[in-house]
Amino acid sequence: MTESMRGVFFLGPGQLELREVPIPTPNPGEVIVKVGAATTCGTDLKAWRRGHKLFKPPMPFGHEWAGTISALGVGVTGFKEGDQVTAANSAPCNGCFYCRRGRQQLCVDLEARFNWGTYAEYLRVPAHIVAQNMHKIPAGLSFAEAAFIEPLACAVLCIKYAEISLGDTVAIIGAGAQGLMQIQLARAAGASRIIAIGRARGRLQVAETLGADVVYSTQDGDAVAYVKELTDGRGADVVIEAAGSAETWQMAFQMARMGATVVQFSGLPGGTQVSFDATHLHYDEITMKGVFHHNPRTVEQAIQLLGAGQVNVKPMIDGEISLAQVEDGLGRMQRSEAIKLAVNPAL
Ligand SMILES: [Zn+2]
Ligand SMILES: [Zn+2]
């Protein structure tokens, strides 16, 4: 008789269901983990609110996790039962057009290589993720902190694209989990002045705690004018947008100085059009980039940064919730009452 477990399923926007399903057993190369913590994510929130191109319901929900290996498939090396581990939510094929060009986050097979279902008591980790993107949890990290490996790997790729130079003034729009990690990475990359721009004042306080030199709420006026005022009218050397609206994408572009790099980190709903002044792009030599997801190198960097304490994620974890409270938790995130929550399936 197979044993059963509880897991949260996504049935479509606004619809989650807690189901009783069999505990998975491992195929060759796979591991099964008992989930210790699964952190809620802005991507889950987006999917729950309006659907998401990567989410094909009905499907198991959740993609960030850390836990303990409870069973190993044939041929798994480097891990054993009882190891505390965490992993990214995908791993590339390494053979396609984009993978061969070093852009593994654009892997044409990525959609089929995602792993969902971390809001559950047990999780199957597919062989391609075990082999490339699963890591033992460094000493001293809680499950909830270790579960940040995935979002932090995205932030690491973003900071690579930002090409920050020593001494730069970096403006970061958005003080959610991504913005709060990017502040710390921008500092590590050599930024001298970090301006955090957001709305909710509570989050801007967290941004200050985590190293922002200046914080500015868009409730107080024009963030573009504010950044220009702080930079002798020039604008910021590097701008990162991690707030998630067409307005903030425009804002990011507008507050960039001549020769600046602008990284548009947040994904907008399909078909969104953003307009910008072509004169600023051309004559002012603005470099504007999109960035998506992570790759095995940034996943590895993420776990190193977490283990070394160079990125502090504790202030972003606004408490623990049970599997039955996932929907309620997403509501709290939507109302900006929580940055992230750690789902503990044992509760
Ligand atoms: Zn995520
Ligand atoms: Zn590929």
Short mmCIF file of N, CA, C and O in Angstrom, two decimals, residues 63-134:
data_model
loop_
_atom_site.label_atom_id
_atom_site.label_comp_id
_atom_site.label_asym_id
_atom_site.label_seq_id
_atom_site.Cartn_x
_atom_site.Cartn_y
_atom_site.Cartn_z
N HIS A 63 7.60 26.31 -5.70
CA HIS A 63 8.83 25.94 -6.40
C HIS A 63 10.10 26.23 -5.60
O HIS A 63 11.19 25.97 -6.07
N GLU A 64 9.98 26.82 -4.42
CA GLU A 64 11.17 27.09 -3.60
C GLU A 64 11.11 26.17 -2.39
O GLU A 64 10.06 26.06 -1.76
N TRP A 65 12.22 25.55 -2.05
CA TRP A 65 12.17 24.56 -0.97
C TRP A 65 13.55 24.25 -0.40
O TRP A 65 14.57 24.48 -1.05
N ALA A 66 13.54 23.67 0.80
CA ALA A 66 14.71 23.00 1.36
C ALA A 66 14.16 21.89 2.24
O ALA A 66 13.05 22.01 2.77
N GLY A 67 14.93 20.82 2.36
CA GLY A 67 14.42 19.70 3.15
C GLY A 67 15.46 18.62 3.34
O GLY A 67 16.66 18.84 3.17
N THR A 68 14.98 17.41 3.68
CA THR A 68 15.84 16.30 4.04
C THR A 68 15.58 15.14 3.08
O THR A 68 14.42 14.78 2.86
N ILE A 69 16.64 14.55 2.54
CA ILE A 69 16.48 13.43 1.60
C ILE A 69 15.90 12.23 2.34
O ILE A 69 16.45 11.77 3.34
N SER A 70 14.75 11.73 1.84
CA SER A 70 14.11 10.58 2.48
C SER A 70 14.26 9.32 1.65
O SER A 70 14.11 8.21 2.16
N ALA A 71 14.55 9.45 0.36
CA ALA A 71 14.78 8.27 -0.48
C ALA A 71 15.62 8.68 -1.69
O ALA A 71 15.49 9.80 -2.20
N LEU A 72 16.48 7.76 -2.13
CA LEU A 72 17.36 8.03 -3.28
C LEU A 72 17.11 7.02 -4.38
O LEU A 72 16.97 5.83 -4.11
N GLY A 73 17.10 7.49 -5.62
CA GLY A 73 16.98 6.58 -6.76
C GLY A 73 18.33 5.95 -7.07
O GLY A 73 19.37 6.42 -6.59
N VAL A 74 18.29 4.92 -7.90
CA VAL A 74 19.52 4.25 -8.33
C VAL A 74 20.41 5.26 -9.07
O VAL A 74 19.92 6.06 -9.86
N GLY A 75 21.69 5.23 -8.77
CA GLY A 75 22.65 6.01 -9.55
C GLY A 75 22.89 7.43 -9.04
O GLY A 75 23.66 8.17 -9.65
N VAL A 76 22.24 7.83 -7.95
CA VAL A 76 22.51 9.18 -7.41
C VAL A 76 23.83 9.14 -6.66
O VAL A 76 24.04 8.28 -5.79
N THR A 77 24.72 10.06 -7.01
CA THR A 77 26.00 10.11 -6.29
C THR A 77 26.15 11.46 -5.59
O THR A 77 25.56 12.45 -6.01
N GLY A 78 26.92 11.45 -4.52
CA GLY A 78 27.21 12.70 -3.82
C GLY A 78 26.19 13.07 -2.75
O GLY A 78 26.37 14.06 -2.04
N PHE A 79 25.11 12.32 -2.65
CA PHE A 79 24.09 12.59 -1.63
C PHE A 79 23.69 11.27 -0.97
O PHE A 79 23.80 10.21 -1.58
N LYS A 80 23.21 11.37 0.27
CA LYS A 80 22.70 10.18 0.95
C LYS A 80 21.43 10.51 1.72
O LYS A 80 21.12 11.70 1.93
N GLU A 81 20.72 9.46 2.12
CA GLU A 81 19.49 9.65 2.89
C GLU A 81 19.82 10.45 4.15
O GLU A 81 20.86 10.22 4.77
N GLY A 82 18.99 11.39 4.51
CA GLY A 82 19.22 12.20 5.70
C GLY A 82 19.96 13.50 5.42
O GLY A 82 20.00 14.39 6.27
N ASP A 83 20.56 13.65 4.24
CA ASP A 83 21.22 14.92 3.90
C ASP A 83 20.19 16.04 3.83
O ASP A 83 19.10 15.87 3.28
N GLN A 84 20.58 17.19 4.37
CA GLN A 84 19.72 18.37 4.25
C GLN A 84 20.14 19.10 2.98
O GLN A 84 21.31 19.47 2.84
N VAL A 85 19.19 19.30 2.09
CA VAL A 85 19.51 19.84 0.77
C VAL A 85 18.50 20.91 0.33
O VAL A 85 17.41 21.04 0.91
N THR A 86 18.89 21.63 -0.70
CA THR A 86 17.99 22.59 -1.34
C THR A 86 18.37 22.61 -2.82
O THR A 86 19.46 22.16 -3.19
N ALA A 87 17.47 23.07 -3.66
CA ALA A 87 17.76 23.05 -5.09
C ALA A 87 16.98 24.14 -5.80
O ALA A 87 15.98 24.66 -5.29
N ALA A 88 17.42 24.43 -7.01
CA ALA A 88 16.68 25.33 -7.89
C ALA A 88 15.47 24.56 -8.44
O ALA A 88 15.35 23.35 -8.26
N ASN A 89 14.60 25.28 -9.12
CA ASN A 89 13.34 24.71 -9.61
C ASN A 89 13.44 24.21 -11.05
O ASN A 89 12.44 23.83 -11.64
N SER A 90 14.62 24.25 -11.64
CA SER A 90 14.81 23.76 -13.00
C SER A 90 16.29 23.48 -13.18
O SER A 90 17.10 23.83 -12.32
N ALA A 91 16.62 22.86 -14.30
CA ALA A 91 18.02 22.73 -14.72
C ALA A 91 18.00 22.57 -16.23
O ALA A 91 17.09 21.94 -16.78
N PRO A 92 18.97 23.16 -16.91
CA PRO A 92 18.95 23.21 -18.37
C PRO A 92 19.37 21.89 -19.03
O PRO A 92 19.92 21.01 -18.37
N CYS A 93 19.17 21.80 -20.35
CA CYS A 93 19.50 20.57 -21.09
C CYS A 93 20.98 20.53 -21.47
O CYS A 93 21.54 19.47 -21.67
N ASN A 94 21.58 21.71 -21.57
CA ASN A 94 23.00 21.87 -21.95
C ASN A 94 23.32 21.46 -23.38
O ASN A 94 24.50 21.44 -23.75
N GLY A 95 22.30 21.15 -24.17
CA GLY A 95 22.58 20.72 -25.54
C GLY A 95 21.92 21.58 -26.61
O GLY A 95 22.28 21.49 -27.79
N CYS A 96 20.99 22.43 -26.22
CA CYS A 96 20.22 23.18 -27.22
C CYS A 96 21.00 24.42 -27.70
O CYS A 96 22.07 24.75 -27.18
N PHE A 97 20.44 25.10 -28.68
CA PHE A 97 21.04 26.30 -29.27
C PHE A 97 21.48 27.30 -28.18
O PHE A 97 22.61 27.78 -28.20
N TYR A 98 20.60 27.61 -27.23
CA TYR A 98 20.91 28.63 -26.21
C TYR A 98 21.86 28.11 -25.15
O TYR A 98 22.76 28.83 -24.71
N CYS A 99 21.66 26.88 -24.72
CA CYS A 99 22.57 26.30 -23.72
C CYS A 99 24.01 26.29 -24.26
O CYS A 99 24.94 26.64 -23.55
N ARG A 100 24.17 25.92 -25.53
CA ARG A 100 25.52 25.86 -26.11
C ARG A 100 26.15 27.24 -26.16
O ARG A 100 27.37 27.38 -26.19
N ARG A 101 25.32 28.27 -26.20
CA ARG A 101 25.85 29.64 -26.22
C ARG A 101 25.97 30.24 -24.82
O ARG A 101 26.14 31.45 -24.67
N GLY A 102 25.84 29.42 -23.80
CA GLY A 102 26.04 29.89 -22.43
C GLY A 102 24.85 30.64 -21.85
O GLY A 102 24.99 31.30 -20.82
N ARG A 103 23.69 30.57 -22.52
CA ARG A 103 22.50 31.24 -21.97
C ARG A 103 21.53 30.15 -21.52
O ARG A 103 20.43 30.00 -22.06
N GLN A 104 21.95 29.38 -20.51
CA GLN A 104 21.17 28.21 -20.10
C GLN A 104 19.80 28.56 -19.55
O GLN A 104 18.89 27.74 -19.57
N GLN A 105 19.67 29.79 -19.06
CA GLN A 105 18.35 30.22 -18.56
C GLN A 105 17.34 30.34 -19.70
O GLN A 105 16.13 30.40 -19.47
N LEU A 106 17.83 30.37 -20.96
CA LEU A 106 16.93 30.45 -22.11
C LEU A 106 16.74 29.08 -22.76
O LEU A 106 16.16 28.97 -23.85
N CYS A 107 17.20 28.03 -22.13
CA CYS A 107 17.10 26.66 -22.65
C CYS A 107 15.72 26.43 -23.28
O CYS A 107 14.69 26.71 -22.66
N VAL A 108 15.71 25.92 -24.51
CA VAL A 108 14.42 25.75 -25.21
C VAL A 108 13.54 24.69 -24.53
O VAL A 108 12.34 24.65 -24.73
N ASP A 109 14.17 23.85 -23.73
CA ASP A 109 13.43 22.77 -23.07
C ASP A 109 13.07 23.13 -21.62
O ASP A 109 12.63 22.28 -20.85
N LEU A 110 13.27 24.40 -21.26
CA LEU A 110 13.14 24.79 -19.85
C LEU A 110 11.77 24.47 -19.26
O LEU A 110 11.67 23.97 -18.14
N GLU A 111 10.73 24.74 -20.04
CA GLU A 111 9.38 24.55 -19.51
C GLU A 111 9.15 23.12 -19.02
O GLU A 111 8.54 22.90 -17.99
N ALA A 112 9.68 22.17 -19.76
CA ALA A 112 9.52 20.76 -19.39
C ALA A 112 10.47 20.38 -18.27
O ALA A 112 10.36 19.28 -17.71
N ARG A 113 11.40 21.25 -17.93
CA ARG A 113 12.43 20.90 -16.96
C ARG A 113 12.24 21.59 -15.62
O ARG A 113 13.12 21.59 -14.77
N PHE A 114 11.07 22.22 -15.44
CA PHE A 114 10.72 22.82 -14.15
C PHE A 114 10.24 21.73 -13.19
O PHE A 114 9.73 20.70 -13.61
N ASN A 115 10.39 22.01 -11.90
CA ASN A 115 9.88 21.10 -10.88
C ASN A 115 8.95 21.87 -9.95
O ASN A 115 9.35 22.83 -9.32
N TRP A 116 7.71 21.46 -9.91
CA TRP A 116 6.71 22.14 -9.09
C TRP A 116 6.26 21.21 -7.96
O TRP A 116 6.45 20.02 -8.02
N GLY A 117 5.61 21.80 -6.97
CA GLY A 117 5.00 20.95 -5.93
C GLY A 117 5.72 20.97 -4.60
O GLY A 117 5.70 20.00 -3.86
N THR A 118 6.34 22.12 -4.28
CA THR A 118 7.08 22.18 -3.02
C THR A 118 6.17 22.45 -1.82
O THR A 118 6.58 22.24 -0.69
N TYR A 119 4.92 22.92 -2.08
CA TYR A 119 3.98 23.09 -0.97
C TYR A 119 3.35 21.72 -0.70
O TYR A 119 2.17 21.48 -1.01
N ALA A 120 4.15 20.83 -0.18
CA ALA A 120 3.72 19.45 0.05
C ALA A 120 4.63 18.83 1.11
O ALA A 120 5.70 19.37 1.40
N GLU A 121 4.20 17.69 1.63
CA GLU A 121 5.03 17.05 2.65
C GLU A 121 6.29 16.44 2.04
O GLU A 121 7.36 16.45 2.65
N TYR A 122 6.15 15.89 0.83
CA TYR A 122 7.30 15.30 0.13
C TYR A 122 7.37 15.83 -1.29
O TYR A 122 6.35 16.18 -1.88
N LEU A 123 8.60 15.87 -1.82
CA LEU A 123 8.82 16.40 -3.15
C LEU A 123 9.75 15.46 -3.92
O LEU A 123 10.77 15.01 -3.39
N ARG A 124 9.39 15.20 -5.18
CA ARG A 124 10.30 14.47 -6.06
C ARG A 124 11.24 15.49 -6.72
O ARG A 124 10.78 16.49 -7.27
N VAL A 125 12.54 15.23 -6.67
CA VAL A 125 13.49 16.10 -7.37
C VAL A 125 13.99 15.33 -8.59
O VAL A 125 14.62 14.28 -8.45
N PRO A 126 13.69 15.81 -9.81
CA PRO A 126 14.06 15.08 -11.02
C PRO A 126 15.58 14.97 -11.19
O PRO A 126 16.34 15.79 -10.66
N ALA A 127 15.98 13.96 -11.95
CA ALA A 127 17.41 13.64 -12.10
C ALA A 127 18.23 14.82 -12.62
O ALA A 127 19.34 15.06 -12.15
N HIS A 128 17.67 15.59 -13.59
CA HIS A 128 18.48 16.68 -14.15
C HIS A 128 18.74 17.78 -13.12
O HIS A 128 19.77 18.45 -13.18
N ILE A 129 17.82 17.95 -12.17
CA ILE A 129 18.04 18.95 -11.12
C ILE A 129 19.00 18.40 -10.05
O ILE A 129 19.90 19.11 -9.59
N VAL A 130 18.82 17.12 -9.68
CA VAL A 130 19.75 16.51 -8.72
C VAL A 130 21.18 16.65 -9.23
O VAL A 130 22.09 17.03 -8.49
N ALA A 131 21.37 16.35 -10.51
CA ALA A 131 22.72 16.33 -11.08
C ALA A 131 23.34 17.71 -11.19
O ALA A 131 24.55 17.88 -11.06
N GLN A 132 22.53 18.75 -11.40
CA GLN A 132 23.12 20.07 -11.68
C GLN A 132 22.86 21.13 -10.62
O GLN A 132 23.69 22.00 -10.41
N ASN A 133 21.68 21.07 -10.00
CA ASN A 133 21.26 22.24 -9.21
C ASN A 133 20.82 21.94 -7.79
O ASN A 133 20.09 22.73 -7.19
N MET A 134 21.22 20.78 -7.25
CA MET A 134 20.89 20.48 -5.85
C MET A 134 22.16 20.62 -5.03
O MET A 134 23.24 20.21 -5.47
#
